[in-house]
Amino acid sequence: MSLLIGARGKDFVVVIADGYSLRVTAEDTSVERTDAPKIFKLGELPCVVAHHGQNELGQVRVESVFKSDGFQRMHTRSWNRGLNVAMGRTIERLDSVVSQTLKSSKHRGIFGMWFAGFWPCSGMPEITELVWSQRSANAVRIAAQPFGNLVVGGSGLEYLREFFKKPVDEEYDARELWNKPVEYSMELVKRLYAVAIKKQKAEGKMNFGGTRTMAVITRDGVDLGPLD
């Protein structure tokens, strides 16, 4: 229950995320936090990880997992070996706790991770997802997939599918992202975010919202911070 939007150009990746952390019980769903971080630097590397779905793994917040010395060190040590190695190491480290968390939940859920930025294997901007999804009470599936120039993850996807193949408005079109400057991508993801918020509000839902955070990733590093 999040909203992640990513945009990719020739020399950069832009990712925007909401800040809601929800508490789901049998009785209701409530907003536990409005400024939960969902995008994380990996040391001084030119890449980030982001997440949607579960905000806790076991009894530990995802924020604590991603900021831990062990997780950070794993990525800084594996970066030179490429994105596939980084993803493989992540699965080795997190699969057990993610799978057990999903199996113990009363609500069939997912845990999705984005890897966004630059790795030596290709030198090109990348946005790739690892997602754990609960198929049954005793079965959790892992899938990995690379994405194109526009990516949407979390609960907001249902509101933005149409914009993969049509303009956002008269000025912005995701099909033109690759050849546009970084400022174009930054504004496009902001406009898509606003569209998703408006559509969600019209349905009386509250699956995402709160403080927006944006990461701008180039080969030189990551600029990450809140927009609100």
XYZ file of C-alpha atoms in Angstrom:
228
model
C 0.000 0.000 0.000
C 2.278 2.671 -1.362
C 2.887 4.785 -4.413
C 6.231 4.628 -6.186
C 6.796 6.266 -9.568
C 10.049 5.996 -11.492
C 11.215 7.704 -14.677
C 14.337 6.884 -16.671
C 16.295 9.006 -19.136
C 19.615 8.489 -20.893
C 21.707 9.680 -17.970
C 19.507 9.530 -14.887
C 16.720 7.889 -12.927
C 14.073 9.755 -10.909
C 11.988 8.038 -8.222
C 9.192 9.574 -6.138
C 7.497 7.851 -3.187
C 4.682 8.577 -0.760
C 5.090 8.550 3.015
C 2.150 6.539 4.346
C 2.681 3.605 6.660
C -0.631 1.856 7.285
C -1.754 -0.355 10.143
C -4.141 -3.019 8.849
C -6.282 -4.987 11.310
C -9.367 -7.154 10.987
C -11.452 -4.149 12.002
C -10.012 -1.311 9.940
C -7.061 0.335 8.221
C -5.450 3.402 9.760
C -2.543 5.695 8.920
C 0.251 4.941 11.377
C 2.774 7.348 9.897
C 2.745 10.003 7.161
C 6.498 10.447 6.649
C 7.789 6.887 6.392
C 10.902 6.719 4.170
C 10.609 4.343 1.210
C 13.698 5.292 -0.817
C 17.168 4.558 0.560
C 20.711 5.378 -0.467
C 23.322 2.634 -0.591
C 26.374 4.365 0.820
C 27.830 6.706 -1.796
C 26.875 4.465 -4.708
C 24.941 5.893 -7.703
C 21.856 3.808 -6.920
C 19.016 3.397 -4.435
C 16.595 0.773 -3.220
C 12.924 1.554 -2.673
C 10.050 -0.555 -1.402
C 6.299 -0.953 -1.464
C 3.934 -3.323 0.303
C 4.936 -4.526 3.772
C 6.435 -1.806 5.967
C 7.695 -4.281 8.569
C 9.617 -7.534 8.193
C 8.952 -9.621 11.252
C 8.981 -7.071 14.056
C 11.486 -4.770 12.341
C 10.668 -1.781 10.164
C 11.932 -1.984 6.595
C 13.675 1.337 7.201
C 15.843 -0.284 9.880
C 16.608 -3.261 7.641
C 17.713 -1.134 4.681
C 19.766 1.244 6.832
C 21.492 -1.530 8.781
C 25.260 -1.865 8.487
C 24.941 -5.403 7.170
C 22.540 -4.518 4.353
C 24.511 -1.428 3.357
C 27.834 -3.287 3.440
C 26.405 -6.112 1.345
C 25.516 -3.677 -1.437
C 28.701 -1.636 -1.351
C 30.719 -4.854 -1.625
C 28.633 -6.378 -4.427
C 28.094 -3.238 -6.544
C 31.167 -3.767 -8.738
C 29.887 -7.220 -9.665
C 26.672 -5.837 -11.133
C 22.945 -5.616 -10.556
C 22.215 -9.335 -10.858
C 24.669 -10.124 -8.073
C 23.203 -7.367 -5.884
C 19.714 -8.761 -6.372
C 20.876 -12.310 -5.690
C 22.553 -11.263 -2.452
C 19.393 -9.407 -1.440
C 17.273 -12.525 -1.964
C 19.716 -14.590 0.103
C 19.564 -12.062 2.924
C 15.844 -11.275 2.999
C 13.952 -14.248 1.590
C 13.414 -16.060 4.875
C 12.130 -13.078 6.854
C 10.005 -11.731 3.980
C 8.418 -15.124 3.319
C 7.658 -15.729 6.993
C 6.208 -12.226 7.353
C 3.860 -12.717 4.420
C 2.815 -16.205 5.514
C 1.987 -14.984 9.020
C -0.142 -12.103 7.762
C -3.916 -12.460 7.768
C -4.033 -10.324 4.638
C -2.529 -11.697 1.444
C 0.223 -9.245 0.733
C 3.384 -8.443 -1.167
C 6.797 -6.984 -0.548
C 8.290 -5.205 -3.527
C 11.794 -3.761 -3.897
C 13.095 -1.475 -6.607
C 16.752 -1.244 -7.564
C 17.223 2.074 -9.364
C 20.333 3.778 -10.678
C 23.633 2.681 -12.193
C 25.659 -0.542 -11.947
C 28.925 -1.334 -13.750
C 27.421 -4.304 -15.590
C 25.742 -2.074 -18.167
C 26.558 1.544 -17.357
C 22.966 2.371 -18.285
C 20.231 3.650 -15.970
C 18.275 0.760 -14.485
C 14.960 0.250 -12.713
C 14.396 -3.377 -11.748
C 11.987 -4.926 -9.263
C 12.117 -7.885 -6.915
C 8.698 -8.781 -5.557
C 7.623 -11.395 -3.035
C 3.916 -12.242 -3.290
C 1.840 -14.511 -1.091
C 0.056 -17.095 -3.242
C -1.511 -19.077 -0.407
C -1.153 -19.559 3.334
C 2.006 -21.607 2.785
C 3.366 -20.354 -0.522
C 5.313 -17.197 -1.361
C 6.649 -16.527 -4.841
C 9.623 -14.345 -5.821
C 9.760 -12.660 -9.215
C 12.247 -10.247 -10.780
C 11.659 -7.989 -13.741
C 13.370 -5.030 -15.419
C 11.257 -2.013 -16.311
C 11.095 0.555 -19.073
C 11.261 4.325 -18.908
C 8.131 4.765 -16.767
C 7.477 2.579 -13.731
C 4.638 2.636 -11.190
C 4.500 0.438 -8.113
C 2.208 -0.116 -5.172
C -1.480 0.663 -4.834
C -1.222 3.650 -7.156
C -0.612 1.517 -10.234
C -4.322 1.029 -10.886
C -4.768 4.784 -11.275
C -1.881 5.375 -13.659
C -1.812 2.429 -16.084
C -3.289 4.499 -18.907
C -0.356 6.924 -18.917
C 2.084 4.339 -20.200
C 0.405 4.790 -23.591
C -1.079 8.297 -23.476
C 0.092 11.777 -22.420
C -0.313 12.937 -18.841
C -1.449 16.297 -20.222
C -0.610 18.624 -23.114
C 2.965 19.099 -21.898
C 4.116 15.736 -20.554
C 4.224 12.281 -22.111
C 6.083 9.290 -20.626
C 6.861 7.990 -24.103
C 9.257 10.919 -24.557
C 11.211 10.439 -21.320
C 14.377 8.885 -22.723
C 15.417 11.933 -24.748
C 14.266 14.612 -22.307
C 16.311 16.358 -19.576
C 16.075 15.358 -15.937
C 13.795 18.303 -15.140
C 11.176 16.842 -17.486
C 11.167 13.534 -15.605
C 11.016 15.269 -12.234
C 7.943 17.235 -13.243
C 6.277 14.266 -14.959
C 6.444 12.045 -11.870
C 5.082 14.896 -9.734
C 2.123 15.306 -12.085
C 1.429 11.583 -12.149
C 1.582 11.502 -8.361
C -1.003 14.299 -8.204
C -3.277 12.419 -10.618
C -3.104 9.266 -8.477
C -3.866 11.210 -5.290
C -6.877 12.855 -6.941
C -8.276 9.547 -8.245
C -7.758 7.827 -4.910
C -9.536 10.639 -3.065
C -12.494 10.385 -5.442
C -12.872 6.736 -4.407
C -12.669 7.547 -0.712
C -9.501 5.497 -0.199
C -6.276 6.255 1.694
C -3.743 3.685 0.531
C -0.997 6.255 -0.104
C -0.224 9.886 0.661
C 1.693 11.964 3.178
C 5.180 13.363 2.667
C 6.572 12.921 -0.833
C 10.235 11.975 -1.206
C 12.224 12.162 -4.433
C 15.541 10.671 -5.509
C 17.433 11.962 -8.542
C 20.151 9.481 -9.494
C 23.016 10.171 -11.906
C 26.378 8.503 -12.449
C 27.812 11.003 -9.971
C 25.541 9.999 -7.100
C 22.121 10.433 -5.501
C 20.191 13.537 -4.475
C 17.503 12.325 -2.048
C 15.114 14.374 0.056
C 11.518 15.315 0.916
C 9.425 17.516 -1.369
C 6.866 18.554 1.264
